[in-house]
Short mmCIF file of C-alpha atoms and ligand atoms in Angstrom, two decimals:
data_model
loop_
_atom_site.label_atom_id
_atom_site.label_comp_id
_atom_site.label_asym_id
_atom_site.label_seq_id
_atom_site.Cartn_x
_atom_site.Cartn_y
_atom_site.Cartn_z
CA UNK A 1 23.14 -5.30 -12.03
CA UNK A 2 26.88 -4.48 -12.20
CA UNK A 3 27.66 -2.09 -9.20
CA UNK A 4 29.51 0.41 -11.47
CA UNK A 5 26.46 1.76 -12.75
CA UNK A 6 23.49 3.74 -10.66
CA UNK A 7 19.89 3.54 -11.25
CA UNK A 8 17.96 6.90 -12.11
CA UNK A 9 14.03 6.43 -12.03
CA UNK A 10 11.39 9.23 -12.71
CA UNK A 11 7.73 7.80 -12.65
CA UNK A 12 4.75 8.92 -14.54
CA UNK A 13 1.50 7.81 -12.68
CA UNK A 14 -2.13 8.31 -14.29
CA UNK A 15 -4.83 7.81 -11.41
CA UNK A 16 -8.70 8.15 -12.12
CA UNK A 17 -10.18 10.48 -9.80
CA UNK A 18 -13.29 9.33 -7.46
CA UNK A 19 -15.71 11.76 -9.00
CA UNK A 20 -19.50 10.76 -9.91
CA UNK A 21 -19.36 12.02 -13.33
CA UNK A 22 -16.80 12.49 -15.98
CA UNK A 23 -14.28 15.38 -16.47
CA UNK A 24 -16.34 17.10 -19.28
CA UNK A 25 -19.73 15.61 -19.58
CA UNK A 26 -22.33 14.18 -17.06
CA UNK A 27 -22.05 10.36 -17.88
CA UNK A 28 -21.28 8.53 -15.10
CA UNK A 29 -17.78 7.53 -14.03
CA UNK A 30 -17.68 4.18 -13.11
CA UNK A 31 -15.89 0.92 -13.77
CA UNK A 32 -17.64 -2.23 -15.04
CA UNK A 33 -21.00 -1.37 -16.68
CA UNK A 34 -21.74 -3.00 -19.88
CA UNK A 35 -19.40 -1.43 -23.19
CA UNK A 36 -20.41 2.05 -24.19
CA UNK A 37 -23.15 2.33 -21.84
CA UNK A 38 -21.71 5.20 -19.94
CA UNK A 39 -21.58 7.99 -23.31
CA UNK A 40 -22.86 10.36 -24.85
CA UNK A 41 -22.25 12.99 -27.71
CA UNK A 42 -19.19 14.40 -25.69
CA UNK A 43 -17.45 11.77 -24.40
CA UNK A 44 -18.21 10.20 -28.10
CA UNK A 45 -16.49 13.00 -29.53
CA UNK A 46 -19.09 14.12 -31.70
CA UNK A 47 -18.51 17.42 -33.66
CA UNK A 48 -20.04 20.43 -32.35
CA UNK A 49 -20.08 19.81 -28.60
CA UNK A 50 -18.90 21.59 -26.08
CA UNK A 51 -16.89 20.40 -22.96
CA UNK A 52 -18.02 21.60 -19.52
CA UNK A 53 -15.57 21.02 -16.37
CA UNK A 54 -16.62 19.13 -13.86
CA UNK A 55 -15.44 21.10 -10.80
CA UNK A 56 -15.07 18.40 -8.52
CA UNK A 57 -12.31 17.04 -10.42
CA UNK A 58 -10.70 20.18 -9.77
CA UNK A 59 -11.51 19.98 -5.96
CA UNK A 60 -9.79 16.90 -6.01
CA UNK A 61 -6.53 17.83 -7.81
CA UNK A 62 -6.54 20.68 -5.09
CA UNK A 63 -6.63 17.90 -2.25
CA UNK A 64 -3.82 16.31 -4.01
CA UNK A 65 -1.76 19.47 -4.28
CA UNK A 66 -2.28 20.05 -0.57
CA UNK A 67 -1.13 16.54 0.64
CA UNK A 68 1.90 16.63 -1.61
CA UNK A 69 3.12 20.25 -0.61
CA UNK A 70 2.80 21.12 -4.46
CA UNK A 71 2.48 25.14 -5.72
CA UNK A 72 -1.21 24.98 -6.59
CA UNK A 73 -1.63 27.40 -9.44
CA UNK A 74 -4.46 30.04 -9.48
CA UNK A 75 -4.46 29.93 -13.22
CA UNK A 76 -4.20 26.67 -15.11
CA UNK A 77 -4.58 25.73 -18.91
CA UNK A 78 -6.36 23.06 -20.93
CA UNK A 79 -4.37 21.79 -23.97
CA UNK A 80 -5.36 19.88 -27.15
CA UNK A 81 -2.80 16.72 -26.97
CA UNK A 82 -3.41 15.36 -30.72
CA UNK A 83 -2.76 11.61 -31.43
CA UNK A 84 -4.66 9.14 -33.82
CA UNK A 85 -5.92 6.13 -31.98
CA UNK A 86 -9.25 4.12 -32.02
CA UNK A 87 -9.96 4.47 -28.66
CA UNK A 88 -9.65 8.68 -28.82
CA UNK A 89 -12.62 9.58 -30.69
CA UNK A 90 -12.00 13.50 -30.99
CA UNK A 91 -8.55 12.68 -32.21
CA UNK A 92 -6.75 14.45 -29.40
CA UNK A 93 -6.86 14.27 -25.63
CA UNK A 94 -7.93 17.37 -23.47
CA UNK A 95 -5.10 17.74 -21.15
CA UNK A 96 -2.74 20.38 -19.31
CA UNK A 97 0.83 21.43 -20.78
CA UNK A 98 2.29 24.30 -20.12
CA UNK A 99 0.03 25.59 -17.47
CA UNK A 100 -0.48 22.46 -15.08
CA UNK A 101 -2.92 22.66 -11.95
CA UNK A 102 0.46 21.85 -9.57
CA UNK A 103 4.09 21.53 -9.55
CA UNK A 104 6.40 21.06 -7.24
CA UNK A 105 6.18 18.85 -4.09
CA UNK A 106 7.71 16.01 -2.16
CA UNK A 107 7.07 12.66 -1.19
CA UNK A 108 9.16 10.68 1.23
CA UNK A 109 10.12 7.05 0.31
CA UNK A 110 12.11 4.50 2.24
CA UNK A 111 15.77 3.92 1.00
CA UNK A 112 17.39 1.10 2.36
CA UNK A 113 17.76 1.98 6.23
CA UNK A 114 16.76 5.19 5.85
CA UNK A 115 14.63 7.50 3.59
CA UNK A 116 14.61 9.57 0.40
CA UNK A 117 13.23 12.89 -0.56
CA UNK A 118 11.30 12.16 -4.24
CA UNK A 119 10.33 15.60 -5.46
CA UNK A 120 7.42 15.87 -7.63
CA UNK A 121 7.78 17.75 -10.78
CA UNK A 122 4.43 18.30 -12.12
CA UNK A 123 0.87 17.12 -11.38
CA UNK A 124 -1.80 17.80 -14.37
CA UNK A 125 -5.45 17.09 -15.32
CA UNK A 126 -6.40 15.43 -18.04
CA UNK A 127 -9.39 13.20 -19.39
CA UNK A 128 -8.75 9.31 -19.65
CA UNK A 129 -9.28 7.71 -23.52
CA UNK A 130 -11.66 4.68 -24.16
CA UNK A 131 -10.52 1.12 -24.01
CA UNK A 132 -9.73 -1.45 -27.44
CA UNK A 133 -11.10 -4.61 -26.73
CA UNK A 134 -9.70 -7.94 -28.20
CA UNK A 135 -10.04 -10.90 -26.31
CA UNK A 136 -12.74 -13.18 -27.67
CA UNK A 137 -13.22 -11.29 -30.82
CA UNK A 138 -12.22 -12.68 -34.23
CA UNK A 139 -11.05 -10.66 -37.09
CA UNK A 140 -11.96 -7.20 -35.71
CA UNK A 141 -11.51 -4.69 -32.57
CA UNK A 142 -14.08 -3.37 -30.42
CA UNK A 143 -13.86 -0.01 -28.67
CA UNK A 144 -15.41 0.48 -25.26
CA UNK A 145 -15.57 4.40 -24.65
CA UNK A 146 -16.99 4.04 -20.85
CA UNK A 147 -13.55 5.44 -19.98
CA UNK A 148 -13.30 8.11 -22.67
CA UNK A 149 -13.66 11.38 -20.74
CA UNK A 150 -12.77 9.88 -17.23
CA UNK A 151 -10.87 12.64 -15.13
CA UNK A 152 -7.12 11.45 -14.54
CA UNK A 153 -4.49 13.30 -12.75
CA UNK A 154 -0.92 12.57 -14.11
CA UNK A 155 1.63 12.69 -11.42
CA UNK A 156 5.06 12.96 -12.71
CA UNK A 157 8.20 12.55 -10.22
CA UNK A 158 11.53 14.13 -10.34
CA UNK A 159 14.25 11.33 -11.42
CA UNK A 160 14.97 11.05 -8.01
CA UNK A 161 14.53 7.42 -7.36
CA UNK A 162 17.67 5.15 -7.46
CA UNK A 163 16.48 1.65 -6.81
CA UNK A 164 13.44 -0.47 -7.79
CA UNK A 165 12.68 -1.05 -4.11
CA UNK A 166 12.28 2.84 -3.65
CA UNK A 167 10.18 2.80 -6.86
CA UNK A 168 7.66 0.39 -5.30
CA UNK A 169 7.57 2.41 -1.98
CA UNK A 170 6.73 5.39 -3.97
CA UNK A 171 4.03 4.24 -5.62
CA UNK A 172 2.47 2.36 -2.78
CA UNK A 173 2.99 5.98 -0.56
CA UNK A 174 1.54 7.88 -3.47
CA UNK A 175 -1.85 5.33 -4.19
CA UNK A 176 -2.04 5.39 -0.18
CA UNK A 177 -2.14 9.23 -0.02
CA UNK A 178 -4.65 9.27 -3.01
CA UNK A 179 -7.12 7.09 -0.96
CA UNK A 180 -6.58 8.44 2.12
CA UNK A 181 -7.99 11.60 1.11
CA UNK A 182 -10.78 10.48 -0.93
CA UNK A 183 -9.12 11.60 -4.30
CA UNK A 184 -8.79 8.12 -6.12
CA UNK A 185 -9.56 4.29 -5.20
CA UNK A 186 -6.30 3.35 -6.22
CA UNK A 187 -7.77 0.15 -7.53
CA UNK A 188 -4.84 -1.08 -10.05
CA UNK A 189 -6.86 -4.09 -11.40
CA UNK A 190 -9.43 -1.63 -12.65
CA UNK A 191 -6.75 0.71 -13.86
CA UNK A 192 -7.44 3.50 -11.59
CA UNK A 193 -3.89 3.70 -10.92
CA UNK A 194 -1.47 3.11 -13.72
CA UNK A 195 2.19 3.93 -14.13
CA UNK A 196 4.87 4.66 -16.63
CA UNK A 197 8.73 3.81 -15.74
CA UNK A 198 11.81 6.11 -17.17
CA UNK A 199 14.79 4.27 -16.37
CA UNK A 200 18.51 4.59 -17.02
CA UNK A 201 22.11 3.70 -16.02
CA UNK A 202 25.05 5.77 -14.99
CA UNK A 203 28.72 5.19 -13.74
CA UNK A 204 28.24 5.11 -9.86
CA UNK A 205 28.82 8.75 -8.52
CA UNK A 206 28.49 10.40 -11.97
CA UNK A 207 26.80 13.69 -12.25
CA UNK A 208 24.95 13.56 -15.76
CA UNK A 209 22.13 10.88 -16.43
CA UNK A 210 22.29 8.40 -18.96
CA UNK A 211 19.91 7.88 -21.81
CA UNK A 212 16.45 6.79 -20.56
CA UNK A 213 14.03 3.93 -21.51
CA UNK A 214 10.01 4.45 -21.29
CA UNK A 215 8.22 1.43 -19.75
CA UNK A 216 4.99 1.79 -20.33
CA UNK A 217 1.42 1.41 -18.32
CA UNK A 218 1.98 -1.13 -15.59
CA UNK A 219 -0.47 -1.85 -13.58
CA UNK A 220 1.05 -4.21 -10.54
CA UNK A 221 3.83 -2.98 -8.11
CA UNK A 222 5.37 -6.62 -8.94
CA UNK A 223 5.55 -6.09 -12.57
CA UNK A 224 7.33 -2.40 -11.84
CA UNK A 225 9.77 -3.98 -9.63
CA UNK A 226 10.81 -6.97 -12.31
CA UNK A 227 10.73 -4.39 -15.23
CA UNK A 228 12.80 -2.04 -13.53
CA UNK A 229 15.45 -4.97 -12.41
CA UNK A 230 15.15 -6.52 -16.22
CA UNK A 231 15.77 -2.94 -17.46
CA UNK A 232 18.63 -2.37 -15.43
CA UNK A 233 20.51 -5.70 -16.59
CA UNK A 234 19.47 -5.43 -20.21
CA UNK A 235 21.09 -1.41 -20.32
CA UNK A 236 24.30 -2.52 -18.05
CA UNK A 237 24.89 -4.97 -20.50
CA UNK A 238 24.48 -2.76 -23.50
CA UNK A 239 26.82 -0.36 -21.64
CA UNK A 240 29.50 -2.81 -21.01
CA UNK A 241 30.08 -3.76 -24.62
CA UNK A 242 30.58 -0.09 -25.02
CA UNK A 243 27.23 0.51 -26.87
CA UNK A 244 24.88 3.47 -26.32
CA UNK A 245 21.20 2.84 -24.92
CA UNK A 246 18.83 3.90 -27.46
CA UNK A 247 16.16 6.28 -26.16
CA UNK A 248 13.01 4.76 -26.48
CA UNK A 249 9.52 3.35 -25.07
CA UNK A 250 9.19 -0.28 -24.59
CA UNK A 251 6.34 -2.81 -22.96
CA UNK A 252 6.66 -5.01 -20.15
CA UNK A 253 5.70 -8.25 -20.82
CA UNK A 254 4.27 -9.94 -17.84
CA UNK A 255 4.32 -13.67 -18.69
CA UNK A 256 8.06 -13.55 -19.74
CA UNK A 257 9.29 -10.69 -17.41
CA UNK A 258 10.95 -9.02 -20.27
CA UNK A 259 10.61 -5.55 -21.65
CA UNK A 260 10.10 -5.04 -25.62
CA UNK A 261 10.45 -2.27 -27.96
CA UNK A 262 7.54 -0.31 -28.81
CA UNK A 263 8.57 2.51 -30.66
CA UNK A 264 11.57 4.76 -30.68
CA UNK A 265 12.15 8.22 -30.00
CA UNK A 266 13.11 9.09 -33.55
CA UNK A 267 9.43 8.23 -34.25
CA UNK A 268 7.80 10.02 -31.35
CA UNK A 269 4.80 11.42 -31.89
CA UNK A 270 4.39 15.10 -32.38
CA UNK A 271 1.20 16.09 -30.16
CA UNK A 272 0.78 19.34 -32.05
CA UNK A 273 -0.23 20.59 -28.38
CA UNK A 274 -2.78 24.20 -28.37
CA UNK A 275 -4.67 25.82 -25.61
CA UNK A 276 -8.34 24.00 -25.57
CA UNK A 277 -10.24 27.00 -26.97
CA UNK A 278 -13.60 25.54 -25.87
CA UNK A 279 -12.47 25.95 -22.03
CA UNK A 280 -11.64 28.77 -20.18
CA UNK A 281 -8.67 28.90 -18.06
CA UNK A 282 -9.27 27.25 -14.43
CA UNK A 283 -9.18 30.17 -12.12
CA UNK A 284 -8.83 29.00 -8.39
CA UNK A 285 -10.24 31.45 -5.59
CA UNK A 286 -7.41 30.88 -2.84
CA UNK A 287 -10.05 30.54 -0.17
CA UNK A 288 -11.12 27.64 -1.84
CA UNK A 289 -7.69 26.18 -1.34
CA UNK A 290 -8.01 26.89 2.38
CA UNK A 291 -11.13 25.31 2.55
CA UNK A 292 -9.75 22.27 1.27
CA UNK A 293 -6.53 22.23 3.30
CA UNK A 294 -9.16 22.65 6.41
CA UNK A 295 -10.99 19.62 5.59
CA UNK A 296 -7.90 17.60 4.67
CA UNK A 297 -7.62 14.17 6.78
CA UNK A 298 -5.10 12.84 8.68
CA UNK A 299 -2.34 12.00 5.93
CA UNK A 300 -0.78 8.67 6.24
CA UNK A 301 2.68 10.10 7.45
CA UNK A 302 1.31 11.83 10.20
CA UNK A 303 -0.88 8.73 11.18
CA UNK A 304 2.55 6.69 10.88
CA UNK A 305 4.01 9.66 13.50
CA UNK A 306 1.04 10.02 15.74
CA UNK A 307 0.69 5.79 16.07
CA UNK A 308 4.04 5.43 16.68
CA UNK A 309 4.04 8.24 19.71
CA UNK A 310 0.76 7.55 21.14
CA UNK A 311 1.11 3.56 21.38
CA UNK A 312 4.95 3.44 21.46
CA UNK A 313 5.20 1.11 18.61
CA UNK A 314 8.07 1.35 16.26
CA UNK A 315 7.92 3.40 13.07
CA UNK A 316 8.34 0.58 10.75
CA UNK A 317 5.44 -1.35 12.56
CA UNK A 318 3.32 1.80 12.24
CA UNK A 319 4.19 2.19 8.69
CA UNK A 320 3.11 -1.23 7.93
CA UNK A 321 -0.14 -0.92 9.55
CA UNK A 322 -1.04 2.45 8.11
CA UNK A 323 -0.52 1.15 4.56
CA UNK A 324 -3.83 -0.53 5.36
CA UNK A 325 -5.87 2.36 6.40
CA UNK A 326 -8.69 0.36 7.62
CA UNK A 327 -6.06 -2.00 9.62
CA UNK A 328 -4.89 0.77 11.17
CA UNK A 329 -7.63 2.07 12.40
CA UNK A 330 -8.69 -1.54 13.51
CA UNK A 331 -5.50 -1.49 15.86
CA UNK A 332 -6.24 2.28 17.24
CA UNK A 333 -9.79 0.30 18.54
CA UNK A 334 -8.04 -3.07 19.51
CA UNK A 335 -5.15 -0.75 21.30
CA UNK A 336 -7.95 0.92 23.54
CA UNK A 337 -9.49 -2.54 24.53
CA UNK A 338 -6.08 -3.64 25.21
CA UNK A 339 -5.89 -0.82 27.80
CA UNK A 340 -8.99 -2.02 29.43
CA UNK A 341 -7.65 -5.84 29.62
CA UNK A 342 -4.37 -4.36 31.04
CA UNK A 343 -6.23 -2.70 33.59
CA UNK A 344 -8.52 -5.41 34.81
CA UNK A 345 -5.42 -8.15 34.65
CA UNK A 346 -2.85 -5.64 36.45
CA UNK A 347 -0.18 -6.07 33.45
CA UNK A 348 1.74 -3.56 31.46
CA UNK A 349 -0.14 -1.79 28.46
CA UNK A 350 2.83 -1.52 26.61
CA UNK A 351 3.45 -5.85 26.70
CA UNK A 352 -0.22 -5.96 25.28
CA UNK A 353 0.34 -3.49 22.65
CA UNK A 354 3.18 -5.27 21.43
CA UNK A 355 2.00 -8.56 20.91
CA UNK A 356 -1.16 -6.75 19.45
CA UNK A 357 0.75 -5.21 16.61
CA UNK A 358 2.72 -8.49 16.06
CA UNK A 359 -0.57 -10.28 15.92
CA UNK A 360 -1.98 -7.87 13.31
CA UNK A 361 0.92 -7.77 10.98
CA UNK A 362 1.15 -11.59 11.03
CA UNK A 363 -2.15 -13.64 11.44
CA UNK A 364 -4.65 -10.68 10.89
CA UNK A 365 -2.68 -9.39 7.79
CA UNK A 366 -2.22 -12.76 6.07
CA UNK A 367 -5.69 -13.70 6.53
CA UNK A 368 -6.86 -9.94 5.12
CA UNK A 369 -4.40 -10.64 2.22
CA UNK A 370 -6.40 -13.65 1.45
CA UNK A 371 -9.98 -13.08 2.41
CA UNK A 372 -9.99 -8.99 2.08
CA UNK A 373 -10.76 -6.33 4.63
CA UNK A 374 -13.86 -8.35 5.37
CA UNK A 375 -12.13 -10.00 7.98
CA UNK A 376 -12.02 -6.93 10.24
CA UNK A 377 -15.44 -7.33 11.12
CA UNK A 378 -17.74 -9.79 12.58
CA UNK A 379 -17.03 -12.37 15.25
CA UNK A 380 -13.22 -11.14 15.16
CA UNK A 381 -13.96 -7.54 16.13
CA UNK A 382 -11.00 -5.24 17.32
CA UNK A 383 -12.17 -5.97 21.05
CA UNK A 384 -12.27 -9.80 20.49
CA UNK A 385 -8.54 -9.68 18.60
CA UNK A 386 -7.44 -7.80 21.84
CA UNK A 387 -9.22 -10.18 24.11
CA UNK A 388 -7.25 -13.22 22.00
CA UNK A 389 -4.10 -11.38 22.79
CA UNK A 390 -4.73 -10.41 26.48
CA UNK A 391 -5.32 -14.24 26.99
CA UNK A 392 -1.86 -14.71 25.63
CA UNK A 393 -0.48 -12.14 27.77
CA UNK A 394 -2.22 -13.43 30.67
CA UNK A 395 -0.51 -16.81 29.75
CA UNK A 396 -3.98 -18.45 29.97
CA UNK A 397 -3.08 -19.86 26.34
CA UNK A 398 0.13 -19.86 24.31
CA UNK A 399 0.95 -17.69 21.20
CA UNK A 400 0.56 -21.07 18.98
CA UNK A 401 -2.70 -21.68 20.66
CA UNK A 402 -3.72 -18.16 19.86
CA UNK A 403 -3.22 -18.54 16.42
CA UNK A 404 -4.93 -21.71 16.05
CA UNK A 405 -7.94 -20.16 17.60
CA UNK A 406 -7.54 -17.38 15.62
CA UNK A 407 -7.51 -19.21 12.13
CA UNK A 408 -10.60 -21.33 13.53
CA UNK A 409 -12.43 -18.05 14.57
CA UNK A 410 -11.84 -16.73 10.69
CA UNK A 411 -13.26 -20.10 9.48
CA UNK A 412 -16.19 -20.90 11.61
CA UNK A 413 -17.39 -17.20 12.78
CA UNK A 414 -16.89 -17.96 16.40
CA UNK A 415 -15.75 -15.79 18.96
CA UNK A 416 -12.31 -16.80 20.40
CA UNK A 417 -13.71 -17.14 23.55
CA UNK A 418 -15.86 -19.91 22.46
CA UNK A 419 -13.34 -21.44 20.29
CA UNK A 420 -11.25 -21.42 23.65
CA UNK A 421 -13.83 -22.93 25.84
CA UNK A 422 -14.46 -25.55 22.83
CA UNK A 423 -11.03 -26.77 22.61
CA UNK A 424 -10.56 -26.77 26.34
CA UNK A 425 -7.20 -24.69 25.80
CA UNK A 426 -7.20 -22.42 28.97
CA UNK A 427 -3.87 -23.08 30.46
CA UNK A 428 -3.73 -23.10 34.40
CA UNK A 429 -1.65 -20.30 35.60
CA UNK A 430 -3.08 -19.72 38.99
CA UNK A 431 -0.69 -19.92 42.14
CA UNK A 432 -2.67 -21.55 43.96
CA UNK A 433 -3.53 -24.59 41.36
CA UNK A 434 0.46 -24.74 40.30
CA UNK A 435 1.60 -24.68 43.86
CA UNK A 436 -0.57 -27.44 44.89
CA UNK A 437 0.84 -29.81 41.87
CA UNK A 438 4.45 -28.54 42.31
CA UNK A 439 4.31 -29.37 46.30
CA UNK A 440 2.55 -32.88 45.48
CA UNK A 441 5.32 -33.76 42.82
CA UNK A 442 8.25 -32.53 45.19
CA UNK A 443 6.69 -34.90 48.22
CA UNK A 444 6.30 -37.91 46.09
CA UNK A 445 9.76 -37.32 44.49
CA UNK A 446 11.86 -36.72 47.52
CA UNK A 447 14.88 -38.40 45.92
CA UNK A 448 14.97 -35.99 42.70
CA UNK A 449 14.89 -33.12 44.85
CA UNK A 450 17.59 -34.14 46.92
CA UNK A 451 19.98 -34.45 43.93
CA UNK A 452 18.71 -31.31 42.03
CA UNK A 453 19.29 -29.62 45.63
CA UNK A 454 22.86 -31.40 45.31
CA UNK A 455 23.64 -29.55 41.67
CA UNK A 456 22.12 -32.47 39.53
CA UNK A 457 20.01 -29.91 37.49
CA UNK A 458 19.33 -32.59 34.72
CA UNK A 459 16.19 -33.68 36.94
CA UNK A 460 14.98 -30.49 36.80
CA UNK A 461 12.88 -31.19 33.67
CA UNK A 462 11.91 -34.52 35.08
CA UNK A 463 10.20 -32.52 38.00
CA UNK A 464 8.45 -30.16 35.30
CA UNK A 465 7.51 -33.19 33.53
CA UNK A 466 5.70 -34.55 36.34
CA UNK A 467 3.78 -31.39 37.31
CA UNK A 468 2.71 -31.07 33.66
CA UNK A 469 1.50 -34.64 33.90
CA UNK A 470 -0.60 -33.68 37.14
CA UNK A 471 -2.17 -31.01 35.36
CA UNK A 472 -3.18 -33.18 32.36
CA UNK A 473 -1.09 -30.55 30.18
CA UNK A 474 -3.00 -27.30 31.21
CA UNK A 475 -0.55 -25.96 33.46
CA UNK A 476 1.51 -23.02 31.95
CA UNK A 477 4.81 -24.24 31.35
CA UNK A 478 6.29 -21.04 31.94
CA UNK A 479 5.34 -20.51 35.15
CA UNK A 480 5.59 -24.10 36.13
CA UNK A 481 9.33 -23.64 35.45
CA UNK A 482 9.55 -20.19 37.42
CA UNK A 483 7.65 -21.48 40.65
CA UNK A 484 9.14 -24.91 40.91
CA UNK A 485 12.58 -23.30 40.64
CA UNK A 486 11.73 -21.06 43.58
CA UNK A 487 9.89 -23.88 45.57
CA UNK A 488 13.49 -25.93 45.18
CA UNK A 489 15.46 -23.10 46.35
CA UNK A 490 13.71 -23.09 49.45
P1 ADP B 501 10.12 13.29 -21.67
O1 ADP B 501 10.26 14.22 -22.39
O2 ADP B 501 10.94 12.20 -22.74
O3 ADP B 501 8.71 12.90 -21.70
P2 ADP B 501 10.37 14.30 -19.21
O4 ADP B 501 11.72 15.14 -19.12
O5 ADP B 501 9.23 14.87 -19.40
O6 ADP B 501 10.73 13.00 -20.47
O7 ADP B 501 10.53 13.42 -18.41
C1 ADP B 501 9.41 12.31 -18.24
C2 ADP B 501 9.91 11.35 -16.73
O8 ADP B 501 10.96 10.81 -17.16
C3 ADP B 501 10.01 12.05 -15.56
O9 ADP B 501 8.92 11.21 -14.82
C4 ADP B 501 11.64 12.25 -15.08
O10 ADP B 501 11.40 12.18 -14.05
C5 ADP B 501 11.83 11.04 -15.64
N1 ADP B 501 13.47 11.13 -16.52
C6 ADP B 501 14.28 12.20 -16.95
N2 ADP B 501 15.24 11.93 -17.45
C7 ADP B 501 15.59 11.06 -16.73
C8 ADP B 501 16.94 10.00 -16.75
N3 ADP B 501 17.57 10.49 -17.74
N4 ADP B 501 16.58 8.73 -16.56
C9 ADP B 501 15.37 8.67 -15.74
N5 ADP B 501 14.45 9.14 -15.90
C10 ADP B 501 14.23 10.27 -16.12
MG1 MG B 502 6.30 11.97 -21.09
ZN1 ZN B 503 -20.45 11.72 -22.02
#
């Protein structure tokens, strides 16, 4: 993008809630069942039926409101939002318009080296629509209404985001919060976390916003990033030509990485909102809100602060760990084991913790991304990983060897102890063994010892090599270096 422009982004996220049943009927809220097997007259939109609000969905809304520090309204109202599409059997969606459950709120995201506070505009409750199915069907479209009536929260940010990276971090942090408080599984492949991005450009330093374009329904962080970059370029070219950006809704085509026009704002739908006559307003008892507040678990940001404080690790590292909540739990468990190993081995805990963090964020995270969270159990318990890391700290094996051992463990389901023994990897670091070899080598090579002491430092490498040879490659090279230098200077 040309640096003359500043990007302005506001995000609208639809998140499916982890309720057992749908928002207004008792059908199961579950992904992956055979089409139309989870339906009833209410979510099929038959005439004459009445919706009954699922209290659990409201409870989850309250939890999100607490986590994002929103104003939680003691009175909110459902409205009918009308549009005509085959996946919407009633011809309207029950949503909230004038009086949403939540307004205001804040999410702090990473911005370059610093942070940026993104304000939440509003969060309202609504029901999901069904899903049209085209794949493998000729001359027809089918509709699966299992999703019809599934509870959603729509989370609308203020246009406070300024870069694609901030947008992605906002989405990651939001998804992480939703998951950590049990509001949503945030599963993007299954559509439980979907994003519309609104984007405009303005001259850098300007104070008025430009005309925005809305990019609909992206279900991956990578797509959001790509779509924003593309849209930024496209709009910059339009502005550079002295033309105006058209206010419109666009679609992201993931196969080309481009956005394509879907409908212009002139064709904008008139939703004919009006209050849902079949549902009373939601009235919240303040005591209920306080109960939920007391039941809220540690939030991701609190966890980051605590981990970095308690274990003395960098904020960035803590944040990377907490992005995968299970990984951060694993880290805590492993850290406790590290303390134990450090106590036994008589070395500083911090040294082990640092190595542990690095190991988790490289080797373990890589396997995790490849194989899923399953790698955190089994032979490589948190304790075993700590043991492996301790062996590196104690210089029994090198870091590279530890990485190899880890890979073998993951494949073979053997423990690090077994693999290290099998591969015969243990380095010799004992003072006695190393001292013995060094003494022998010095006795056998008096000439080299003499010339080293006269200043020919080049022979040092030769002497180290001799010690390594005597140990059949097992001597810990760093320690040999150290001890040999000492011996030669005596
Ligand atoms: P609409 O009426 O088109 O739905 P809203 O004002 O309701 O627009 O805003 C929808 C989303 O678009 C919000 O997330 C908001 O932050 C964002 N938004 C509003 N104006 C702009 C703009 N000029 N550039 C980028 N995003 C914007
Ligand atoms: Mg909108
Ligand atoms: Zn139903």
